[in-house]
Coordinates of C-alpha atoms in Angstrom, one line a residue:
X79 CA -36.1 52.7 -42.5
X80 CA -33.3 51.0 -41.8
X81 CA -30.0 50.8 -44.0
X82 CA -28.2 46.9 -44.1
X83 CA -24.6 47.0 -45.3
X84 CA -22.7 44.3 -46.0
X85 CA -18.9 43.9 -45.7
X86 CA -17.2 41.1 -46.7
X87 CA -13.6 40.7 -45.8
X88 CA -11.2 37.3 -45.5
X89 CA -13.6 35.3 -46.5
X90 CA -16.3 35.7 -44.1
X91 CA -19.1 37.8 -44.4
X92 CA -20.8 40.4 -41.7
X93 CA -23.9 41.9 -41.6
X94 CA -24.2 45.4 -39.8
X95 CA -26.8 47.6 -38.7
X96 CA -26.1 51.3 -39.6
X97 CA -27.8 54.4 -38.5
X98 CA -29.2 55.6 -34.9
X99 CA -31.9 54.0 -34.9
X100 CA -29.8 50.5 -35.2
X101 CA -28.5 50.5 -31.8
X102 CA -31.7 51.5 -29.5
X103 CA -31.9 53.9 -26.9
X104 CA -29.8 51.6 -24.2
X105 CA -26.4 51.4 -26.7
X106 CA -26.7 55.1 -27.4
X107 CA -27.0 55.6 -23.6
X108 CA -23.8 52.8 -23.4
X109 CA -21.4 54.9 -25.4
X110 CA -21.2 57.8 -22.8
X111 CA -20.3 55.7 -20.0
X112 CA -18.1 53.0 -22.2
X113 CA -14.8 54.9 -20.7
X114 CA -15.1 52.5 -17.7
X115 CA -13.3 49.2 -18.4
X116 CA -15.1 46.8 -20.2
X117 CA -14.5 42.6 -20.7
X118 CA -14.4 41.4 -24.5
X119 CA -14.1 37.7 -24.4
X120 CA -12.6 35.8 -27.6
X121 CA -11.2 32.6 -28.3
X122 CA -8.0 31.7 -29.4
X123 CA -7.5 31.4 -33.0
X124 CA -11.5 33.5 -33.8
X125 CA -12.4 36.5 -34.7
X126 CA -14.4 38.9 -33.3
X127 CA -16.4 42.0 -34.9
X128 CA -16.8 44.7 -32.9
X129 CA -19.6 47.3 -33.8
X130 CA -19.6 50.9 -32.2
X131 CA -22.5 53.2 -32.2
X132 CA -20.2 56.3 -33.1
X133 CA -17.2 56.6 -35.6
X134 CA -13.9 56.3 -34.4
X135 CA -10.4 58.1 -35.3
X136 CA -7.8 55.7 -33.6
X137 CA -7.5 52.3 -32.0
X138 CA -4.6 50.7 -30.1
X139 CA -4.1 47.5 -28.6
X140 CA -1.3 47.1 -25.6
X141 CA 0.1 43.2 -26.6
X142 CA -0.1 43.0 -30.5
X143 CA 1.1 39.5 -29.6
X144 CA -2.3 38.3 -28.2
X145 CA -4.3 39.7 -30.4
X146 CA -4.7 41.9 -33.7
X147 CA -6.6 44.3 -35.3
X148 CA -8.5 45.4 -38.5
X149 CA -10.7 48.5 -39.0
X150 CA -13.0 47.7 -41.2
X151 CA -14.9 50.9 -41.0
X152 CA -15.2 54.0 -38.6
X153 CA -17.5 51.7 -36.4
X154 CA -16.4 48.4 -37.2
X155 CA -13.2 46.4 -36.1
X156 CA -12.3 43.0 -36.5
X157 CA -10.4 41.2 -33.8
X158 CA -8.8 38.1 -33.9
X159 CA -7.1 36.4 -31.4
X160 CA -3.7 34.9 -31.7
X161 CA -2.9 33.4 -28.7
X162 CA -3.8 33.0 -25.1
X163 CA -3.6 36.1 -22.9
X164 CA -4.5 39.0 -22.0
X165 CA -4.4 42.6 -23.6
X166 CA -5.9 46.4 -23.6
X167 CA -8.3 47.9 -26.2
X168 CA -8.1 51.6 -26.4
X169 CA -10.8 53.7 -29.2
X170 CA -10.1 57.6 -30.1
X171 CA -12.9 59.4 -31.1
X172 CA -12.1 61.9 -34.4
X173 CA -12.1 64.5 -31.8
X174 CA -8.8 62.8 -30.2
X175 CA -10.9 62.1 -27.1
X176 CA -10.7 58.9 -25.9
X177 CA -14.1 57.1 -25.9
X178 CA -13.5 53.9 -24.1
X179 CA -11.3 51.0 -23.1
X180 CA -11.7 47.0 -23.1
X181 CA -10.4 44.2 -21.8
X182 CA -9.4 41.9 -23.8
X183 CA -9.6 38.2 -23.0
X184 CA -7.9 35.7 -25.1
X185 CA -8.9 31.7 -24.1
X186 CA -8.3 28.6 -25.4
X187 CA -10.1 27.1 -27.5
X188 CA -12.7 24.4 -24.9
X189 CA -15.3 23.4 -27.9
X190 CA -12.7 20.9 -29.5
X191 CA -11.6 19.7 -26.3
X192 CA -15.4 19.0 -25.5
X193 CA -15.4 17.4 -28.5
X194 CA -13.3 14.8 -28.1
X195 CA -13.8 14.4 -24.5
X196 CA -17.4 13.3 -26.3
X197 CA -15.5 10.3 -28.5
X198 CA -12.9 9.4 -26.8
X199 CA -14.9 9.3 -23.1
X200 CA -18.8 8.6 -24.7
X201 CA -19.9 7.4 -20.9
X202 CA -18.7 10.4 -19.1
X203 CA -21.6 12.8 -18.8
X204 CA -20.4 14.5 -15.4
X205 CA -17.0 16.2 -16.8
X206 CA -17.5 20.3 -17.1
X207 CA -14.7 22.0 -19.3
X208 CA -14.7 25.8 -18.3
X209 CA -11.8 28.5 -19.9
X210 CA -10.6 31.2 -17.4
X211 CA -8.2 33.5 -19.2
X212 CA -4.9 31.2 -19.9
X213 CA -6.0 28.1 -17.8
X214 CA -8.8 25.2 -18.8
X215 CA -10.5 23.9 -15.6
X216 CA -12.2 20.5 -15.8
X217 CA -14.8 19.7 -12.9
X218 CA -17.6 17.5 -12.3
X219 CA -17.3 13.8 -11.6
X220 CA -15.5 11.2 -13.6
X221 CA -16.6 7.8 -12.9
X222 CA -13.3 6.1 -12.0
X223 CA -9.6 7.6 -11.7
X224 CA -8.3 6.0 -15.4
X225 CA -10.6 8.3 -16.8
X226 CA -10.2 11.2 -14.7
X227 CA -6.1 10.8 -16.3
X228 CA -7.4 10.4 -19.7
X229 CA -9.2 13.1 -19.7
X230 CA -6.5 15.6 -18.1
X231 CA -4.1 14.0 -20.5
X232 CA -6.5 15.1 -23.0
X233 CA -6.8 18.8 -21.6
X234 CA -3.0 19.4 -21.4
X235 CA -2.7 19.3 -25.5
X236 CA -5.0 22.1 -25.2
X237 CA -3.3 24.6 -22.4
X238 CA -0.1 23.2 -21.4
X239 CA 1.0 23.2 -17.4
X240 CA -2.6 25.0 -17.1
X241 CA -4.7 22.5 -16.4
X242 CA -6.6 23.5 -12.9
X243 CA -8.1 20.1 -12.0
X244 CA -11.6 20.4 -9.8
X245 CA -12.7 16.8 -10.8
X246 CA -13.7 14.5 -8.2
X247 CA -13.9 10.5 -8.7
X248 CA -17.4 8.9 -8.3
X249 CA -18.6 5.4 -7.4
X250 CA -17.3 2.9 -4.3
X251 CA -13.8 4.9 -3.4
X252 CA -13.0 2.3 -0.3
X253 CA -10.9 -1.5 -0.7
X254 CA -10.9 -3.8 1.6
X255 CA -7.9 -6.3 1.4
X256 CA -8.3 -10.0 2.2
X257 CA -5.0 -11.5 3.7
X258 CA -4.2 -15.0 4.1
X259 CA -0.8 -16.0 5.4
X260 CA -0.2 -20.1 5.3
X261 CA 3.4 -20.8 6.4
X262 CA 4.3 -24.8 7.2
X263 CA 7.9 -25.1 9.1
X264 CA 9.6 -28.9 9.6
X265 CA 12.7 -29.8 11.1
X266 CA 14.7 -32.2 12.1
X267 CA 17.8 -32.9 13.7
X268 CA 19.6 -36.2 14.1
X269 CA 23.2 -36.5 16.3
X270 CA 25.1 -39.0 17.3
X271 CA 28.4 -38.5 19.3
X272 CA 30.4 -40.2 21.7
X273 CA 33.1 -39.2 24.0
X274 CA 34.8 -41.4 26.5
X275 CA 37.3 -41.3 29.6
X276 CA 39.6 -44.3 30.8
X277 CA 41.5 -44.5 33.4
X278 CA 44.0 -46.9 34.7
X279 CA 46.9 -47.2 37.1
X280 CA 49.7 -45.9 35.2
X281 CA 47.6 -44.8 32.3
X282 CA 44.4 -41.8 31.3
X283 CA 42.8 -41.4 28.1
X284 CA 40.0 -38.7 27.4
X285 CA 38.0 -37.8 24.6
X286 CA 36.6 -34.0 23.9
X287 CA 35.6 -34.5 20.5
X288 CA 32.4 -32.0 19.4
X289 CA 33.0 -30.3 23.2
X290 CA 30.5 -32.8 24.6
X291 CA 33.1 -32.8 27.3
X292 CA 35.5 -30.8 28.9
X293 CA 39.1 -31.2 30.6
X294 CA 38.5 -29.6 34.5
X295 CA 41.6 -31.1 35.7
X296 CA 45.0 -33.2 34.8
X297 CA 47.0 -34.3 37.8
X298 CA 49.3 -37.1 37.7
X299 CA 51.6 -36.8 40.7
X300 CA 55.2 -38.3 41.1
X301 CA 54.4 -42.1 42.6
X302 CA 50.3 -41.9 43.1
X303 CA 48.1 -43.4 40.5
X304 CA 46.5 -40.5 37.6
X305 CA 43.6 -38.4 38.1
X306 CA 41.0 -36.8 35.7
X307 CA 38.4 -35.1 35.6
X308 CA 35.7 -33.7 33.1
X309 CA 32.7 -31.4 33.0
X310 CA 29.4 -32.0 30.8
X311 CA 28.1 -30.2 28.9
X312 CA 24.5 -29.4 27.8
X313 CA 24.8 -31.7 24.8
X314 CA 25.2 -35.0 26.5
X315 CA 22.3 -36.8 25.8
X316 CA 23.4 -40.0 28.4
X317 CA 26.6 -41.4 30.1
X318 CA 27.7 -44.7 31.3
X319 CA 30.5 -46.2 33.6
X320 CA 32.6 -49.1 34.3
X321 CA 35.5 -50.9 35.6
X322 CA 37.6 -53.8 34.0
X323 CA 40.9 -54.9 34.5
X324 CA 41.8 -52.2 36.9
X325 CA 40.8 -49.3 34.4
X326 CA 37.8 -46.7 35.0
X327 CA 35.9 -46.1 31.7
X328 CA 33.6 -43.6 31.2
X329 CA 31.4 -43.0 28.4
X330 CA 29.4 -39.9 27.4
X331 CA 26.6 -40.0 24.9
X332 CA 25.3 -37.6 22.5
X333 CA 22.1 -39.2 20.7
X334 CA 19.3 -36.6 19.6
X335 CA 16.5 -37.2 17.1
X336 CA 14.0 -33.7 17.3
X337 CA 11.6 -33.0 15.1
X338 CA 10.0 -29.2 15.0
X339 CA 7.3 -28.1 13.6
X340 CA 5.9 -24.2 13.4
X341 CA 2.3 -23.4 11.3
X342 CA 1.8 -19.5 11.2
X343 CA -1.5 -19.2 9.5
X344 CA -3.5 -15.1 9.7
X345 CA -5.8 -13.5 8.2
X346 CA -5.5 -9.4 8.3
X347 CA -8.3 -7.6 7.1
X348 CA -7.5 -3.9 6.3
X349 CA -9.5 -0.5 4.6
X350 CA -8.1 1.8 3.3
X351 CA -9.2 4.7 0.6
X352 CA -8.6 5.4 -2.7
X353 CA -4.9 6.2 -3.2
X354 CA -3.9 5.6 0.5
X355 CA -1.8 3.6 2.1
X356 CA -2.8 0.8 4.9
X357 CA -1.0 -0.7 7.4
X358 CA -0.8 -4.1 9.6
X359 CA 1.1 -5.6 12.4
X360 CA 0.0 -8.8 14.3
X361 CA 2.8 -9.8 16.5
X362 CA 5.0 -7.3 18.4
X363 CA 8.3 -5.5 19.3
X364 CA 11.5 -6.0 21.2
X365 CA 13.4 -4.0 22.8
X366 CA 17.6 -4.0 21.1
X367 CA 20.0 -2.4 23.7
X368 CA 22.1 0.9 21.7
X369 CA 25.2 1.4 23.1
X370 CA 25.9 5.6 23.3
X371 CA 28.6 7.4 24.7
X372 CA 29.7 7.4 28.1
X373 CA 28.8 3.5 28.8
X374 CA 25.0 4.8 28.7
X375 CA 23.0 2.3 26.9
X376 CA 19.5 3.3 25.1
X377 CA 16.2 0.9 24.3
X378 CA 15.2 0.5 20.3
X379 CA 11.8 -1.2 19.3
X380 CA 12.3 -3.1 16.6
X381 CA 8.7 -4.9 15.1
X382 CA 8.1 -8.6 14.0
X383 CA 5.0 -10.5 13.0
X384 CA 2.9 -10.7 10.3
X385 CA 2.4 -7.3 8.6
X386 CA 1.1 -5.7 5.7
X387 CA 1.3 -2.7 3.6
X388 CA -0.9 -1.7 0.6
X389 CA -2.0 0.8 -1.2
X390 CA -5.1 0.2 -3.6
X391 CA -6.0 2.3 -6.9
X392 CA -9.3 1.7 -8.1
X393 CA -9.3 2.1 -11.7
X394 CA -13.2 1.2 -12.6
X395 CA -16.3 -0.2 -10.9
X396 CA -15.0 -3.6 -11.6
X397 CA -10.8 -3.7 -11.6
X398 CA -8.1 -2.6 -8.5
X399 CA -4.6 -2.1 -8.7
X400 CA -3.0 -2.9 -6.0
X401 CA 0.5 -2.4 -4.7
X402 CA 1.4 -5.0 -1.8
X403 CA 4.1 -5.9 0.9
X404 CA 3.6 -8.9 3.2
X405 CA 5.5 -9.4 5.5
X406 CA 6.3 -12.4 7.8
X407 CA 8.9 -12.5 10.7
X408 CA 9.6 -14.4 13.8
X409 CA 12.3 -14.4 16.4
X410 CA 15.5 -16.6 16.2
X411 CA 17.1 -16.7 19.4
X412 CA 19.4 -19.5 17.8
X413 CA 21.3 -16.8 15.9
X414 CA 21.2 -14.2 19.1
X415 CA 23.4 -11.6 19.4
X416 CA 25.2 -11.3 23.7
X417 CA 26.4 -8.1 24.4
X418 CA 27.0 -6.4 27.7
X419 CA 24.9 -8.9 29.2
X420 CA 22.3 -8.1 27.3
X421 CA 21.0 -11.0 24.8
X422 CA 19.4 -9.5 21.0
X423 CA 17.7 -12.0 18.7
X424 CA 17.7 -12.3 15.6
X425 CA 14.6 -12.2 12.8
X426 CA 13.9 -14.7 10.6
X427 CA 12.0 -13.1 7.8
X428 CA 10.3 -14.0 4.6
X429 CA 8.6 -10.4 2.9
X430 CA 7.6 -10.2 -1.0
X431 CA 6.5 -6.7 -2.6
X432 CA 4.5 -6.7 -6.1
X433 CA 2.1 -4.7 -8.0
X434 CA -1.3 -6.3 -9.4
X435 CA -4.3 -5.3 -11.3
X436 CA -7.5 -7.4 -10.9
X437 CA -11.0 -7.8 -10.7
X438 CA -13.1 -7.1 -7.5
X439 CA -13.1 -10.2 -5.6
X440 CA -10.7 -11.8 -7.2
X441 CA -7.8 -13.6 -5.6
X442 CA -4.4 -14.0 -6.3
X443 CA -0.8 -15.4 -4.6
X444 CA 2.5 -14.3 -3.8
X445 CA 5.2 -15.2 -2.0
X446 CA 5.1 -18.5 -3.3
X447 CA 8.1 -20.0 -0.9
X448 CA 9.1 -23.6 -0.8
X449 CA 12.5 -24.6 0.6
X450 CA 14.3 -27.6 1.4
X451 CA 17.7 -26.9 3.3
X452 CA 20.1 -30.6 4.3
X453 CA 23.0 -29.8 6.4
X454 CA 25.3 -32.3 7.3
X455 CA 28.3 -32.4 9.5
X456 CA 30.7 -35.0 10.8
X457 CA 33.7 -34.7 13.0
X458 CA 36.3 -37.5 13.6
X459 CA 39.5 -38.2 14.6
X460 CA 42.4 -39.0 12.3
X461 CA 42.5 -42.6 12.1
X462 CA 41.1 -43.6 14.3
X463 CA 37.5 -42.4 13.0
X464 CA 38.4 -44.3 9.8
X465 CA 37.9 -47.7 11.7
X466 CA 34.8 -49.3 10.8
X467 CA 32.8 -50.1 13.6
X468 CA 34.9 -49.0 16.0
X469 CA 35.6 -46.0 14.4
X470 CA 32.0 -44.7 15.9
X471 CA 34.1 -44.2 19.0
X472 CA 35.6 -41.6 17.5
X473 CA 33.0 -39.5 15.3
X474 CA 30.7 -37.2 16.1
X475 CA 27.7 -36.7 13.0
X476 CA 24.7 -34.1 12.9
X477 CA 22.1 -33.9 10.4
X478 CA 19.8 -31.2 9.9
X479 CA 17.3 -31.0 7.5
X480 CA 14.3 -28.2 7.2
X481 CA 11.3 -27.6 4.6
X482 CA 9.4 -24.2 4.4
X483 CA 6.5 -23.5 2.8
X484 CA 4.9 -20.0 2.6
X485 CA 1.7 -18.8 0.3
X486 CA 0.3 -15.5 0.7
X487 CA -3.1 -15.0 -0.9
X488 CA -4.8 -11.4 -1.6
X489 CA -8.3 -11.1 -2.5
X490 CA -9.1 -7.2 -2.5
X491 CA -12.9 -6.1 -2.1
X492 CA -14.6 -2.4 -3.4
X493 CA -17.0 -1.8 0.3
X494 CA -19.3 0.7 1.3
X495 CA -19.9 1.7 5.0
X496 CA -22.9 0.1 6.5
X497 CA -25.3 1.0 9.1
X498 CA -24.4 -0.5 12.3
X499 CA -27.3 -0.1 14.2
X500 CA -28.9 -2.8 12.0
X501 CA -26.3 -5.3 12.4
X502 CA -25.9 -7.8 15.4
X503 CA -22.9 -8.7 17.0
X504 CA -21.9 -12.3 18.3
X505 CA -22.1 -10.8 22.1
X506 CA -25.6 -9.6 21.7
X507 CA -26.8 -13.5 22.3
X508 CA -24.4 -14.1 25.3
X509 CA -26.4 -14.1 28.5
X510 CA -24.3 -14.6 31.8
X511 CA -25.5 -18.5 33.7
X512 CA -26.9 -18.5 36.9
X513 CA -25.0 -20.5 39.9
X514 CA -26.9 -23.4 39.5
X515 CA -26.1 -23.6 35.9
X516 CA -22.4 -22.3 36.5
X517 CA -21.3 -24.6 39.5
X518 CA -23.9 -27.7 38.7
X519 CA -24.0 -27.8 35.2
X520 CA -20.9 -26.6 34.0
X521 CA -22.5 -24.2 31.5
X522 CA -20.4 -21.2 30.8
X523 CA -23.5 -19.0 28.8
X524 CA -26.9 -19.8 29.8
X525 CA -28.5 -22.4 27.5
X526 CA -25.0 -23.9 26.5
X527 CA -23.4 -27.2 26.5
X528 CA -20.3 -27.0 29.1
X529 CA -18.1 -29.5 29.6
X530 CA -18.1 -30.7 26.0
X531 CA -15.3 -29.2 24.1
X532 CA -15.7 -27.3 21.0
X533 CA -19.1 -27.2 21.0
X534 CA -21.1 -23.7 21.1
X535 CA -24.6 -22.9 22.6
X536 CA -27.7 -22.7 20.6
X537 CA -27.6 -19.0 20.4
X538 CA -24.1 -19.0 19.5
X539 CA -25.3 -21.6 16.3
X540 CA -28.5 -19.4 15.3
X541 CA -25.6 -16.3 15.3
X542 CA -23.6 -18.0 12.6
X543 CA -26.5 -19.3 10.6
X544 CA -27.4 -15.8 10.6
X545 CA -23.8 -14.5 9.7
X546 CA -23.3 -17.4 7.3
X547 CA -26.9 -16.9 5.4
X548 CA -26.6 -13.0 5.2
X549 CA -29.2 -11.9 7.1
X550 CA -26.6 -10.6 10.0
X551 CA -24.9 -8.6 8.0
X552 CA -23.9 -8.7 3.8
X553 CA -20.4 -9.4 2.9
X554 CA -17.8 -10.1 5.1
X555 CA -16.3 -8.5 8.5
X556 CA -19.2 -6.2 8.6
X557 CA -19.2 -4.3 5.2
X558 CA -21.1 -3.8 2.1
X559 CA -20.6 -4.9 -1.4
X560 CA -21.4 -2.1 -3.7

């Protein structure tokens, strides 16, 4: 028959078995061997009661910090554990001989953090919570990287700094960033100048106003009739020449009306992963003369063009945040630097950085850049430039005026790789012409229309029906939407 006792202590109740027959054949056979060290698992903040087949004189514990100890009997004793750690159990038997050792393991406490894992993160059925002596270890699969924060946020309440993270994010882990680059560039220039040279017998007179001339030579020797001579330079636009009344004029003009006008339009497509940075350069690099010691001078790349940088952080299956720099730079050779022969450009750039959250396929701009620069200049002689109408004579006027607009549009993409062995590529329908085609006909693929400009063979059209309708290949630039 078997005798129940029933202890009740700090409120909670336990119920025992006592007598031989109450631990089986296997616990009795335990005892003798329980000197070899043994695992006792608890949580922090629960008790523990631990029943032993055979009374007990003494019992010791190495870290009374972690955990504590009441005997509730000669084979009972309660355990509790304070706080997270580790510690020794030691027993004595009433014969002073010590009749076993255990380990004690004090973890947090995982069942609450599962709980509200459960509320606050309802969809996310993939996230494990596992407790390994002082550190909580969340792994599994959370479905996008917000969550994967919340829920280490979440865990760190529970085991401060020791939080081992295993997690892995699931779903479409790859952006593809849409780049569109419009830049529109006007100027124009308007000058007028005019620089003259007369002379006479006993007289010369010569004009250098805006350098569009130069004095070479002065001579005006003792008896002989004055000489003078000028150089032209590059800005001379037209020149005219007469006598009258025994006097040499000539005139140099500098009329210029020019008009510029620069469009920069590209479109960079770039992938990159989750969290990593991507980068883009369509242009170049020049070489910039370094001068070292020694008179030795060394070669440095520099890079212009259009470029980009991003780096894309998918939040969900449906929003991106993304941080971009475009970049947009061209060579100024109007601004150039000469030294030691050697003749550096300048760089005229236009670059915007920002941070953006937004929905896959969406689109938005930056770099927004619309300016309007006048520059007017006018150079006359005292006086004399003051003269209306005549006064022309003696002024020398440039007007400059430039526009610039520049729109950068982003429109980032969650892809998938696809499988290019199903896809078709636009040289797959190009098939070389014969001679008679080539030299007679003018066609440059066989079946085409050469000789008519802008206009592309029959295969060429079925390719971008193809393309355009989808059945080439889904999405854009060869990729798949998720």
């Amino acid at each position: 028959m078997k005798l129940r006792h029933v202890i009740t202590m700090m409120g909670c109740a336990f119920t025992i078995l006592a007598g031989p027959q109450a631990f089986g054949q296997d616990q009795v056979h335990g005892v003798a061997e329980q000197r070899e060290l043994q695992k006792l698992e608890l949580t922090m903040g629960k008790s523990k009661v631990l029943d032993l087949p055979v009374a007990i004189k003494r019992a010791s514990l190495a870290n009374p910090e972690v955990a504590d100890t009441v005997v509730l009997s000669p084979t009972q004793i309660y355990l509790t554990g304070k706080t997270i750690g580790v510690t020794n159990l030691t027993l004595w038997n009433e014969s002073g001989k010590m009749m076993g050792m255990y380990d004690v393991v004090i973890a947090p406490d995982v069942t609450r953090l599962k709980e509200n894992l459960h509320k606050t993160l309802p969809e996310e059925n993939g996230i494990l919570v596992n407790s390994d002596h002082d550190h909580i270890t969340l792994s599994g699969t959370a479905s996008n990287a917000n969550n994967l924060n919340r829920a280490l946020s979440m865990a760190e309440a529970y085991a401060p700094k020791k939080i081992v993270n295993a997690m892995q994010v699931g779903g479409v882990q790859q952006v593809m960033l849409e780049v569109r680059v419009a830049e529109m560039s006007r100027e124009l220039i308007k000058r007028l100048g005019l620089n003259f040279a007369v002379v006479g017998e006993d007289f010369f007179a010569v004009s250098v106003l805006a350098n569009l001339t130069r004095l070479a030579a002065l001579a005006h020797p003792i008896g002989q009739t004055a000489t003078v001579a000028s150089e032209v330079t590059q800005a001379i636009q037209g020149a005219f020449g007469f006598n009258a009344a025994g006097m040499s004029v000539i005139g140099f003009v500098d009329a210029l009306k020019e008009e510029n006008l620069l469009k920069v339009l590209a479109k960079p497509t770039l992938m990159a992963l989750n969290g990593q940075e991507a980068a883009f350069l369509a242009g170049g690099e020049f070489p910039i003369p370094v001068p070292q010691a020694f008179g030795l001078v060394t070669i440095q790349f520099k890079k212009f063009g259009v470029g980009l940088v991003f780096t894309p952080n998918v939040l969900n299956s449906k929003h991106i945040s993304l941080n971009v720099a475009p970049e947009v730079s061209e060579l100024d050779f109007t601004n150039a630097l000469r030294t030691q022969g050697f003749v550096v450009p300048a760089i005229t750039t236009r670059r915007a950085a920002t941070t953006i959250e937004l929905a896959d396929g969406q689109s938005f701009a930056i770099g927004g850049l619309l300016r309007d620069n006048v520059r007017e200049s006018i150079k006359k002689v005292p006086v004399l430039g003051e003269i209306p109408i005549l006064g022309a004579l003696f002024r020398s006027s440039s007007f400059q005026k430039s526009e610039t607009e520049l729109v950068i549009i982003v429109t980032p993409h969650l892809v998938k790789p696809l499988d290019m062995a199903a896809q078709t590529l636009p040289t797959d329908y190009y098939v070389e012409p014969n001679e008679f085609e080539y030299y007679m006909m003018g066609f440059t693929e066989k079946g085409g229309h050469g000789g008519i400009a802008g206009q592309r063979s029959p295969a060429a059209e079925v390719l971008s029906n193809r393309v355009n309708t989808g059945s080439a290949m889904e999405g854009r630039v060869g990729h798949l939407m998720p």
